Structures are given as C-alpha cells and as structure tokens.
Amino acid sequence: MSPPSFYFRRGRIVPANVFDRLRALVLSAFLIAAFAVPALAGPFEDAVAKFANDEFSDTDEAVGLVASSGNALAFPIISALQDGRLSADPESKKVFVTGADGKIIDAATGAAVASLPAGASAVRLNNRLRRTVEAALGSLTLLSPDPAKRIAAAQQVFKSHDEAALPVIDGALAKETNKAAKSAFAEARAAILLYKADATDAEKLESIAIIKARGDQEALVLLTGLGSDASPPVAQAASSAISAIQSNLALWSMVQNAWYGLSLGSVLLLAAIGLAITFGVMGVINMAHGEMVMIGAYTTFVVQEVIRTRYPELFDYSLLMAVPLAFLVAGALGVLIERSIIRFLYGRPLETLLATWGLSLVLQQAVRTAFGPTNREVGNPSWMSGAFELGQITITYNRLWILCFTLAVFAILLAMLRYTALGLEMRAVTQNRRMAASMGIATSRVDALTFGLGSGIAGIAGVALSQIDNVSPNLGQSYIIDSFMVVVFGGVGNLWGTLVGAFTLGIANKFLEPVAGAVLGKIAILVLIILFIQKRPRGLFALKGRAIEA
C-alpha cells in the first residue's frame, strides 16, 4: 500500500512531503538536544575525571582546567582537594566532595550522594601541587564580591607570584573600585612581573618600586629571592630597595618595642598603683599585695562562670561586671587584713614584711583548695579580641584596652585624692601623721580605708591581668617584685612617680630583652635601679612634708 499523498493536520490539508520534512526536522532537533548537554558539560566533567587517574601530572592539569572553567563547583572542588576532602573512584572515574558538614556531592554535577563508593580514596597531593592549589584558590577568590576575600586572594598571589594568575589579576585590577583591594592587586601584579622571564626591565623596575612602597617582611623576602640572573639595572634597584626596607623595618621594630614597653608599663602601673598608696601612706611593706591581684583575677573567673552557665548572652559585659565586684572583694579583704594584722605591727617594718609574706602563702593555699592548682580559663569579650595593623606593627585590642583602662584608673585615683575628703585626709596623713591626728583626723580609720583602697585597686588590676596572663594561685607572685621596683624607683607614695617609673621600666625592659635576653635584661634593670637609688634615695619624685623631710 502506497503512503498517502496528503495528511489532515489540525483541520488543514498538508502535503505528505512537507509533513515528512517537518517530522524529520523535529526528530533531528530532538537528537541534537539529547546530545548537546553532554557535549557542553563534557570539558568540565573530563577535567574533574582527571582527579581519578591518581597521577600528579593529571591532578595538576585538572586543577588548572577546573580553576579556569568558571563553573560554580570549581571553588568547592579545589578547596576540598586542599583539605583532603576530595575523593575519587578509579573504576567509575567519579570524583566526590565531602563537605565540612559530612554531606557528599558528585564533583562533576553537584548532585547529592548517599555515601562514597567502596573503592574511593582521597586524591593525593605533593608539595608542588599544594602550591598550585593555593595559587588556584587565590585566583578563584580574586573576583569574590567580598573585598576582604579579594584582598586575601591578592596577598596569596603576591606570595606565590604565579604567572598563571596574571590574566585574572589584570582583569580584576581594571574593574576594581575598592582602594585597598586595588593596591593589593597592584602589588600582586608587581610580584608576578618581577619574576616573569619575558617581562621588560621597565616593568621590573616599576614592580620593584611598588614592592618597595609596601615595605614589609614579605616584600623583603620577595626582593631577596630575586637571584643573580637579573639585569644590572634591576639588580641595583632591588639592592637599593632591600636596604631601604631593612632600614624601615628596623625603625618599625623600635616602634614595636616601644609599644610593647608601654603595654608592659601599663600592667606594672596597674599592679603597683595600689602598692604605692599603702606603702606611701602607711609605710607597710605588703608582700600579700600580689595576692590581692590574684583575688581580682579569680573574681573575674567566678563572674564569667556564672554568666556562661546562666546568662551566656551577657558574656561581652562580664568584665564590666567583674571590675566593681573585684574592687569590693579585694578592698573588703584588705580592710579585714589591716584591722586584724597590720594595725598591730605599725612601726615594725620587718615584722610587717614577714607577716604579710606568711599571709600571701595562706591566701595562695586557700585559692588552691577552693579552685584547684591548675590554670583557670578567663575568656576575652568580643570587643577585646583580635588585633589591627598600624604601619608595620600589630596592636592587639586587649593590650590597648588595658592601657586605656590603666590610665582611666590613674585619672580617677588622682581626682579622688584631690577632690574628696578621704583624699585630703590621706594626703595629710602621708605628709605628717602626728599633725593630722592633732587636727582631728582619725588616722586609724584612714589607714584602714587606705589599705582597702590599695587592695581594691589591686583587685581590678587582677581583672585586667586575667586577659593577658594565666589565672592561677601564683599570678600575684609574678608582679610583686616588679611592683616594689616601680614604687621605689618612682618615689614612695607619689602617684606621678609611679606612672613615670612603670612606663620607664617597661620600655627599658623591652629594649633590653632583644639584646641581653629576658633574664639578663631584668638583672640589668635591677642593677640600674640600685645605682639610681644610691644617688636619689627617695626616687624620681620625692614627697615633701615635715615628717618626711625630718
């Protein structure tokens, strides 16, 4: 039977030859569509499949192909390769990414997978491949919408100076609007061109200028590793840049030591300021002063433990709550010590020293019994965590806040001594105890409150020190000798002398440590103080008064 010469199609008469052509066209379109998707997906899938060959050369090639594919799965795949979370099955040539949450996906398609095949194993890396992976990850994040990630990626390219990243760097630099990111891209481009074999001398000289302007240790390493095969103009420019960077880093090293000295000085001031009050007003050599610092640190620990277990949302305010509590606890304990022990030993400094030393041992053992002998964890609130860069130095927020806190305590104490009745009475007793008593001042009450004030300030010093030192029963012993040195050097009972003495000793100590070492540096400071006291027995700023001058 011959085929019909025409067909009815939706109420219309269509010639058979036309209908057959339309049917053939539709069939062809269907076949093209069926095979088009594998054809488009093929290059990326083929690149991913190379990870399953268990050959370093194939893995290297796969990293380059995947990184340059523009596929959304490129970053997860290479990141998993770096972390050891990329697995491959050599039989099926399938590659799998295990996420940080334990979920598994097919690396080629992104489809979820229930479990890894029995024959799957982690894709191997060697040192050369690790550098390649780091460079690839840097290139993949160069175009991130987050400026911080772009800067971090550019910094990684600066370190690796991988030529493969140059096209991406050029493209990113052309459209970058963020000033910091643009500078990072320019430095990364300069690092690549400096080591690029076919770069001109003009490009390398320009790159050296950019790297010299950066001026940090990484720039110095990059220029030092340039080698002797560079042309004379480039080698001379690199040598000049190295000398300039070394001089600049030496200057910044001095600034860093000065900052460390100020930081140490603030700690010494905070630990010694309470001792300056009790020693200056009462003439008591209080060897248990360090234990008041320890009590303040343990008060901070208790406050944070309560907040952690009951009110975790208030953790960032834990130190603000601990400051007044530490002052009250240590101050009350100081008043109790003065009323029960110290008041019976006035005028007998040696016996006072021995009694307070024995008391320090009792307090240490009491804390060991209550909290145990091991260190206790005291956390940093979020606003005291982290650091920031200033030029070529790093400043941590906890040290900066402690410095500000110390100066605030010092200013409040000065105002209290100058503008309150207790401050006036304390100054009167300091300068002439008998005359103050004859004017109706209750010297015994002033002594108790003064000892409590000094102990309370030591307690809030413990709050600050808990952020930078181990909270243990021996915390106070680390600062008691240095505190006495500060007080004697600055002038007994003089707060301004304590301030100057603390910062002077702190800075001197940090400048001596790199030269003589930590132990010899402390010994040198002690010898210098002894020699100074021989010339000025009353310290830098001696108090004046009839009783003192007599």
XYZ file of C-alpha atoms in Angstrom:
550
model
C 0.000 0.000 0.000
C 1.483 3.328 -1.023
C 1.749 6.103 1.544
C -0.877 8.854 1.380
C -0.065 11.859 -0.709
C -1.512 14.216 1.866
C -2.452 14.393 5.591
C -5.083 16.180 7.600
C -3.239 18.375 10.193
C -5.400 20.439 12.593
C -8.152 20.737 10.024
C -5.768 21.639 7.243
C -4.603 19.560 4.270
C -0.780 19.249 4.416
C 1.141 17.639 1.529
C 2.889 14.446 2.556
C 6.343 15.572 1.562
C 6.060 18.729 3.657
C 4.819 16.778 6.687
C 7.644 14.260 6.358
C 10.184 17.055 6.255
C 8.729 18.648 9.382
C 8.808 15.304 11.177
C 12.428 14.755 10.182
C 13.321 18.269 11.355
C 11.707 17.714 14.747
C 13.464 14.374 15.117
C 16.829 15.969 14.244
C 16.245 18.752 16.738
C 15.436 16.186 19.412
C 18.621 14.220 18.725
C 20.737 17.387 18.776
C 19.211 18.419 22.093
C 19.783 14.969 23.507
C 23.496 15.050 22.731
C 24.110 18.758 23.198
C 24.131 18.694 27.026
C 26.858 16.086 27.314
C 28.847 17.968 24.697
C 28.635 21.216 26.704
C 29.217 19.534 30.041
C 31.994 17.366 28.719
C 35.045 19.620 29.193
C 34.321 20.275 32.875
C 33.403 16.632 33.543
C 36.516 15.454 31.719
C 38.664 17.828 33.778
C 37.123 16.590 37.024
C 37.593 12.960 35.957
C 41.358 13.519 35.708
C 41.474 13.619 39.529
C 40.634 9.891 39.465
C 43.773 8.952 37.499
C 45.952 9.055 40.644
C 48.748 10.783 38.729
C 50.276 14.038 39.978
C 50.570 15.367 36.414
C 46.873 14.695 35.730
C 45.911 16.279 39.053
C 47.987 19.340 38.177
C 46.245 19.617 34.809
C 42.842 19.077 36.393
C 43.435 21.891 38.891
C 44.220 24.311 36.076
C 41.244 23.262 33.945
C 38.764 23.342 36.836
C 40.037 26.707 38.127
C 39.717 28.311 34.679
C 36.322 26.738 33.877
C 34.217 29.372 35.604
C 31.993 26.607 36.978
C 30.351 27.264 40.340
C 31.723 23.959 41.654
C 35.343 24.945 40.958
C 35.994 26.554 44.323
C 34.421 23.737 46.426
C 36.377 21.118 44.445
C 39.804 22.744 44.792
C 39.132 23.747 48.401
C 38.228 20.114 49.176
C 41.407 18.990 47.409
C 43.475 21.261 49.662
C 41.747 19.991 52.825
C 41.894 16.286 51.883
C 38.120 16.091 51.346
C 38.231 15.285 47.609
C 37.844 11.546 46.894
C 37.949 9.641 43.611
C 36.827 6.184 42.473
C 39.355 4.856 39.897
C 36.875 2.322 38.446
C 33.950 4.625 37.680
C 36.158 7.741 37.301
C 33.765 9.542 39.616
C 35.029 12.278 41.940
C 33.298 13.276 45.169
C 33.444 16.285 47.504
C 32.845 15.686 51.207
C 31.622 18.903 52.809
C 32.587 20.198 56.235
C 29.148 19.054 57.426
C 29.770 15.485 56.190
C 27.458 15.695 53.155
C 28.801 14.221 49.918
C 28.230 15.536 46.377
C 29.315 14.465 42.917
C 32.106 16.878 41.966
C 31.132 16.941 38.279
C 27.386 17.551 38.672
C 26.870 18.768 42.238
C 24.269 16.047 42.834
C 23.972 14.684 46.363
C 25.492 11.257 47.005
C 24.472 8.968 49.855
C 27.927 7.519 50.509
C 31.344 7.105 48.968
C 31.958 4.017 46.812
C 33.974 1.258 48.402
C 36.990 1.889 46.182
C 37.079 5.665 46.610
C 40.134 7.244 48.226
C 41.435 10.779 48.847
C 43.171 12.474 45.933
C 46.892 12.721 46.698
C 48.957 15.931 46.761
C 52.674 16.675 46.847
C 54.419 19.906 47.806
C 54.425 21.272 44.250
C 50.740 20.531 43.843
C 49.952 22.190 47.156
C 51.489 25.416 45.871
C 49.475 25.050 42.669
C 46.285 24.525 44.668
C 46.976 27.583 46.824
C 47.537 29.699 43.721
C 44.348 28.335 42.122
C 42.291 29.116 45.217
C 43.763 32.599 45.236
C 42.774 33.094 41.588
C 39.245 31.803 42.243
C 38.653 34.305 45.061
C 40.172 37.274 43.216
C 36.743 38.050 41.773
C 34.802 37.500 45.002
C 32.155 40.137 45.806
C 33.656 40.443 49.306
C 36.563 42.988 49.302
C 38.230 41.231 52.250
C 38.334 37.946 50.305
C 39.688 39.720 47.218
C 42.462 41.291 49.295
C 43.324 37.945 50.923
C 43.441 36.294 47.487
C 45.694 39.036 46.127
C 48.005 38.590 49.130
C 48.219 34.877 48.355
C 49.126 35.607 44.725
C 51.741 38.098 45.962
C 53.406 35.310 47.953
C 53.231 32.688 45.207
C 53.796 35.148 42.262
C 52.257 32.531 39.980
C 52.279 33.681 36.338
C 49.036 31.808 35.637
C 47.172 34.333 37.794
C 48.360 37.356 35.772
C 45.370 37.500 33.363
C 42.941 37.280 36.266
C 44.888 39.943 38.190
C 44.876 42.274 35.172
C 41.146 41.822 34.688
C 40.390 42.325 38.375
C 42.658 45.370 38.586
C 40.927 47.015 35.617
C 37.490 46.959 37.229
C 38.421 47.214 40.946
C 36.938 50.189 42.809
C 37.941 49.401 46.381
C 41.152 51.319 47.209
C 42.682 48.661 49.486
C 41.863 45.841 47.071
C 43.229 47.829 44.131
C 46.509 48.332 45.997
C 46.681 44.597 46.814
C 46.069 43.715 43.150
C 48.809 46.123 42.047
C 51.272 44.529 44.486
C 50.335 41.015 43.321
C 50.827 42.061 39.678
C 54.217 43.579 40.551
C 55.309 40.337 42.253
C 54.360 38.313 39.172
C 56.116 40.657 36.736
C 59.248 40.750 38.892
C 59.731 37.003 38.395
C 58.279 36.782 34.875
C 61.007 35.706 32.457
C 59.820 37.762 29.474
C 58.982 40.935 31.444
C 60.928 44.007 30.372
C 63.377 45.842 32.617
C 60.993 48.795 32.722
C 58.192 46.568 34.027
C 60.505 45.025 36.618
C 61.779 48.411 37.783
C 58.206 49.605 38.194
C 57.404 46.403 40.092
C 60.365 46.942 42.437
C 59.103 50.448 43.214
C 55.652 49.101 44.096
C 57.087 46.319 46.271
C 59.448 48.778 47.972
C 56.476 51.000 48.837
C 54.852 48.021 50.545
C 57.936 47.754 52.764
C 57.103 44.754 54.934
C 58.892 41.470 55.631
C 57.153 39.687 52.751
C 58.336 42.380 50.335
C 61.877 41.931 51.667
C 61.692 38.158 51.133
C 60.390 38.643 47.593
C 63.171 41.029 46.636
C 65.881 38.952 48.336
C 64.867 35.859 46.374
C 65.202 37.603 43.010
C 68.561 35.958 42.371
C 71.653 36.983 40.430
C 70.307 36.395 36.916
C 68.562 39.772 36.830
C 69.919 42.551 34.629
C 72.271 45.098 36.280
C 69.659 47.915 36.493
C 67.096 45.569 38.033
C 69.639 44.048 40.455
C 70.801 47.507 41.545
C 67.240 48.728 42.065
C 66.419 45.572 44.051
C 69.514 46.021 46.245
C 68.597 49.646 46.938
C 65.016 48.646 47.765
C 66.243 45.899 50.118
C 68.413 48.385 52.037
C 65.542 50.866 52.302
C 63.112 48.196 53.510
C 65.589 46.904 56.096
C 66.067 50.433 57.487
C 62.311 50.943 57.546
C 61.730 47.624 59.315
C 64.411 48.465 61.905
C 62.596 51.716 62.657
C 59.258 49.956 62.942
C 60.891 47.356 65.198
C 61.820 50.146 67.588
C 58.238 51.415 67.466
C 57.003 47.882 68.164
C 59.341 47.582 71.164
C 58.132 50.951 72.428
C 54.530 49.752 72.167
C 55.402 46.528 73.983
C 57.102 48.671 76.637
C 54.006 50.843 77.052
C 51.892 47.707 77.290
C 54.165 46.203 79.959
C 54.321 49.568 81.718
C 50.527 49.757 81.911
C 50.451 46.312 83.529
C 53.166 47.309 86.022
C 51.375 50.574 86.790
C 48.092 48.813 87.399
C 49.768 46.285 89.703
C 51.887 48.891 91.545
C 49.479 51.796 91.937
C 47.693 50.227 94.898
C 51.021 49.346 96.490
C 52.165 52.964 96.076
C 49.193 54.107 98.157
C 49.608 51.645 101.034
C 53.402 51.838 101.067
C 53.415 55.625 100.808
C 50.702 56.422 103.347
C 51.239 53.641 105.852
C 54.880 52.629 105.347
C 53.772 48.984 105.233
C 55.772 46.524 103.143
C 52.814 44.432 101.985
C 54.102 41.183 100.486
C 50.490 39.976 100.105
C 49.717 42.726 97.575
C 50.178 40.262 94.701
C 47.530 38.021 96.232
C 45.037 40.900 96.033
C 45.727 40.915 92.293
C 45.104 37.167 92.273
C 41.810 37.605 94.161
C 40.637 40.075 91.491
C 41.522 37.621 88.712
C 39.623 34.792 90.406
C 36.642 37.084 90.961
C 36.611 37.622 87.187
C 36.698 33.851 86.687
C 33.724 33.327 89.008
C 31.718 36.093 87.290
C 32.363 34.564 83.878
C 31.449 31.080 85.083
C 28.092 32.335 86.371
C 27.438 34.199 83.124
C 28.465 31.193 80.984
C 26.081 28.842 82.768
C 23.101 31.133 83.336
C 23.287 34.265 81.158
C 25.537 33.500 78.154
C 24.158 36.447 76.199
C 25.795 38.804 78.745
C 29.309 37.435 78.275
C 30.567 40.576 76.489
C 29.683 42.541 79.654
C 31.406 40.137 82.049
C 34.499 42.310 82.587
C 32.389 45.401 83.221
C 30.561 43.470 85.918
C 33.759 41.983 87.337
C 35.536 45.341 87.853
C 33.353 46.690 90.705
C 32.984 43.228 92.243
C 36.747 42.652 92.236
C 37.271 46.079 93.807
C 34.754 45.356 96.575
C 36.002 41.819 97.296
C 39.701 42.714 97.355
C 39.021 46.006 99.169
C 36.957 44.324 101.885
C 39.662 41.691 102.317
C 42.267 44.471 102.581
C 40.310 46.246 105.330
C 39.974 42.931 107.165
C 43.752 42.318 106.908
C 44.556 45.815 108.172
C 42.159 45.577 111.106
C 43.239 42.072 112.144
C 47.003 42.001 111.422
C 48.602 45.187 110.127
C 47.342 47.559 112.836
C 49.351 45.691 115.461
C 52.624 45.924 113.507
C 52.951 49.649 112.691
C 56.493 50.864 113.183
C 57.958 47.375 112.805
C 58.603 47.006 109.049
C 60.491 43.713 109.263
C 57.697 42.033 111.193
C 55.153 43.510 108.767
C 57.088 42.037 105.843
C 57.218 38.587 107.445
C 53.543 38.666 108.461
C 52.295 39.678 105.014
C 54.583 37.130 103.348
C 53.068 34.394 105.518
C 49.611 35.774 104.706
C 50.382 35.529 100.978
C 51.152 31.816 101.402
C 47.882 31.309 103.292
C 45.884 33.066 100.557
C 47.579 31.071 97.814
C 46.788 27.797 99.562
C 43.194 28.877 100.185
C 42.742 29.565 96.469
C 44.339 26.203 95.593
C 41.890 24.479 97.915
C 38.880 26.332 96.511
C 39.719 26.397 92.778
C 42.487 23.826 92.335
C 46.160 24.321 91.437
C 45.697 24.420 87.643
C 45.165 27.480 85.480
C 41.618 28.723 85.067
C 40.218 29.936 81.765
C 39.071 33.541 81.580
C 37.789 34.436 78.128
C 38.152 37.648 76.174
C 34.951 39.502 75.268
C 34.478 40.151 71.562
C 35.488 43.794 71.902
C 38.844 42.746 73.410
C 39.609 40.053 70.831
C 41.656 40.424 67.680
C 44.221 42.942 66.530
C 44.802 45.595 63.888
C 47.766 46.730 61.835
C 49.317 50.150 62.276
C 52.071 50.602 59.737
C 54.330 47.589 60.201
C 53.308 46.804 63.791
C 50.454 44.777 65.214
C 48.386 46.116 68.114
C 46.109 43.737 69.993
C 42.832 45.071 71.301
C 43.231 43.531 74.760
C 46.554 45.343 75.358
C 45.132 48.593 74.005
C 42.085 48.386 76.261
C 44.267 47.580 79.287
C 46.378 50.679 78.588
C 43.249 52.845 78.348
C 41.798 51.222 81.476
C 45.017 51.820 83.430
C 45.123 55.499 82.503
C 41.431 55.855 83.425
C 42.051 54.262 86.861
C 45.038 56.548 87.367
C 43.000 59.656 86.476
C 40.101 58.629 88.769
C 42.521 57.964 91.639
C 44.175 61.364 91.188
C 40.767 63.064 91.193
C 39.756 61.157 94.332
C 42.913 62.185 96.182
C 42.497 65.809 95.160
C 38.758 66.468 95.412
C 37.396 64.156 98.144
C 37.566 64.348 101.925
C 39.205 60.918 102.126
C 41.830 62.037 99.628
C 42.592 65.148 101.655
C 42.914 63.099 104.835
C 45.169 60.574 103.099
C 47.480 63.324 101.866
C 47.570 64.863 105.319
C 48.459 61.563 106.993
C 51.089 60.890 104.327
C 52.856 64.215 104.899
C 52.609 64.430 108.707
C 50.724 61.763 110.644
C 51.041 63.451 114.093
C 49.889 66.817 112.825
C 46.945 65.176 111.042
C 45.963 63.376 114.247
C 46.180 66.612 116.248
C 43.805 68.241 113.694
C 41.139 65.638 114.461
C 41.744 63.197 111.615
C 41.135 59.586 112.686
C 44.393 58.154 111.407
C 43.395 54.559 112.205
C 40.278 54.919 110.023
C 42.360 56.480 107.254
C 44.817 53.603 107.495
C 42.069 51.001 107.138
C 40.408 52.778 104.206
C 43.763 53.395 102.540
C 44.730 49.745 102.817
C 41.302 48.774 101.490
C 41.636 51.251 98.596
C 45.064 49.926 97.650
C 43.838 46.329 97.826
C 40.727 47.173 95.785
C 42.854 48.725 93.035
C 44.998 45.586 93.068
C 41.776 43.598 92.623
C 40.769 45.491 89.480
C 44.362 45.058 88.281
C 43.654 41.330 88.503
C 40.627 41.780 86.228
C 42.855 43.312 83.559
C 45.681 40.814 84.020
C 43.256 37.913 83.618
C 43.015 38.886 79.948
C 46.743 38.544 79.225
C 48.104 36.117 81.819
C 47.303 32.737 83.313
C 44.824 32.863 86.185
C 46.480 30.651 88.784
C 47.372 30.801 92.502
C 50.832 32.089 91.524
C 49.583 35.031 89.464
C 50.435 37.687 92.039
C 53.973 36.440 92.623
C 54.882 37.384 89.054
C 54.275 41.073 89.723
C 55.069 41.780 93.388
C 58.835 42.345 92.935
C 58.336 44.478 89.829
C 55.695 46.500 91.681
C 58.103 47.311 94.517
C 60.756 48.283 91.971
C 58.323 50.675 90.299
C 57.268 52.268 93.588
C 60.811 52.719 94.891
C 62.112 53.998 91.549
C 59.280 56.474 91.045
C 59.175 57.770 94.596
C 57.361 56.240 97.546
C 53.774 57.478 97.798
C 53.927 59.642 94.647
C 51.430 58.552 92.005
C 53.069 60.560 89.225
C 56.372 58.941 90.118
C 54.689 55.523 89.932
C 53.336 56.386 86.473
C 56.704 57.528 85.117
C 58.550 54.670 86.826
C 56.213 51.997 85.444
C 56.434 53.167 81.838
C 60.183 53.820 82.086
C 60.910 50.348 83.400
C 58.503 48.749 80.928
C 60.083 50.412 77.889
C 63.639 49.854 79.143
C 62.891 46.187 79.740
C 61.533 45.643 76.216
C 64.509 47.376 74.603
C 66.997 45.341 76.668
C 65.356 41.945 76.071
C 66.389 41.604 72.376
C 69.972 42.498 73.286
C 70.574 40.729 76.604
C 67.674 38.283 76.876
C 64.733 38.301 79.280
C 66.629 37.197 82.422
C 69.734 39.329 81.910
C 67.514 42.244 80.950
C 65.707 42.091 84.310
C 69.021 41.792 86.136
C 70.346 44.841 84.293
C 67.215 46.833 85.216
C 67.606 45.834 88.882
C 71.267 46.885 88.921
C 70.419 50.227 87.324
C 67.702 50.870 89.915
C 70.096 50.074 92.765
C 72.635 52.512 91.350
C 69.932 55.133 90.886
C 68.662 54.753 94.463
C 72.211 55.295 95.708
C 72.084 58.766 94.168
C 68.396 59.524 94.825
C 67.186 57.504 97.824
C 63.664 58.996 97.572
C 63.194 58.091 93.913
C 62.368 60.230 90.925
C 59.631 62.278 92.591
C 60.108 62.512 96.355
C 57.163 63.542 98.525
C 57.588 66.666 100.610
C 56.354 67.213 104.127
C 57.634 67.995 107.593
C 57.509 64.436 108.789
C 59.045 63.100 105.580
C 61.814 65.668 105.457
C 62.598 65.073 109.111
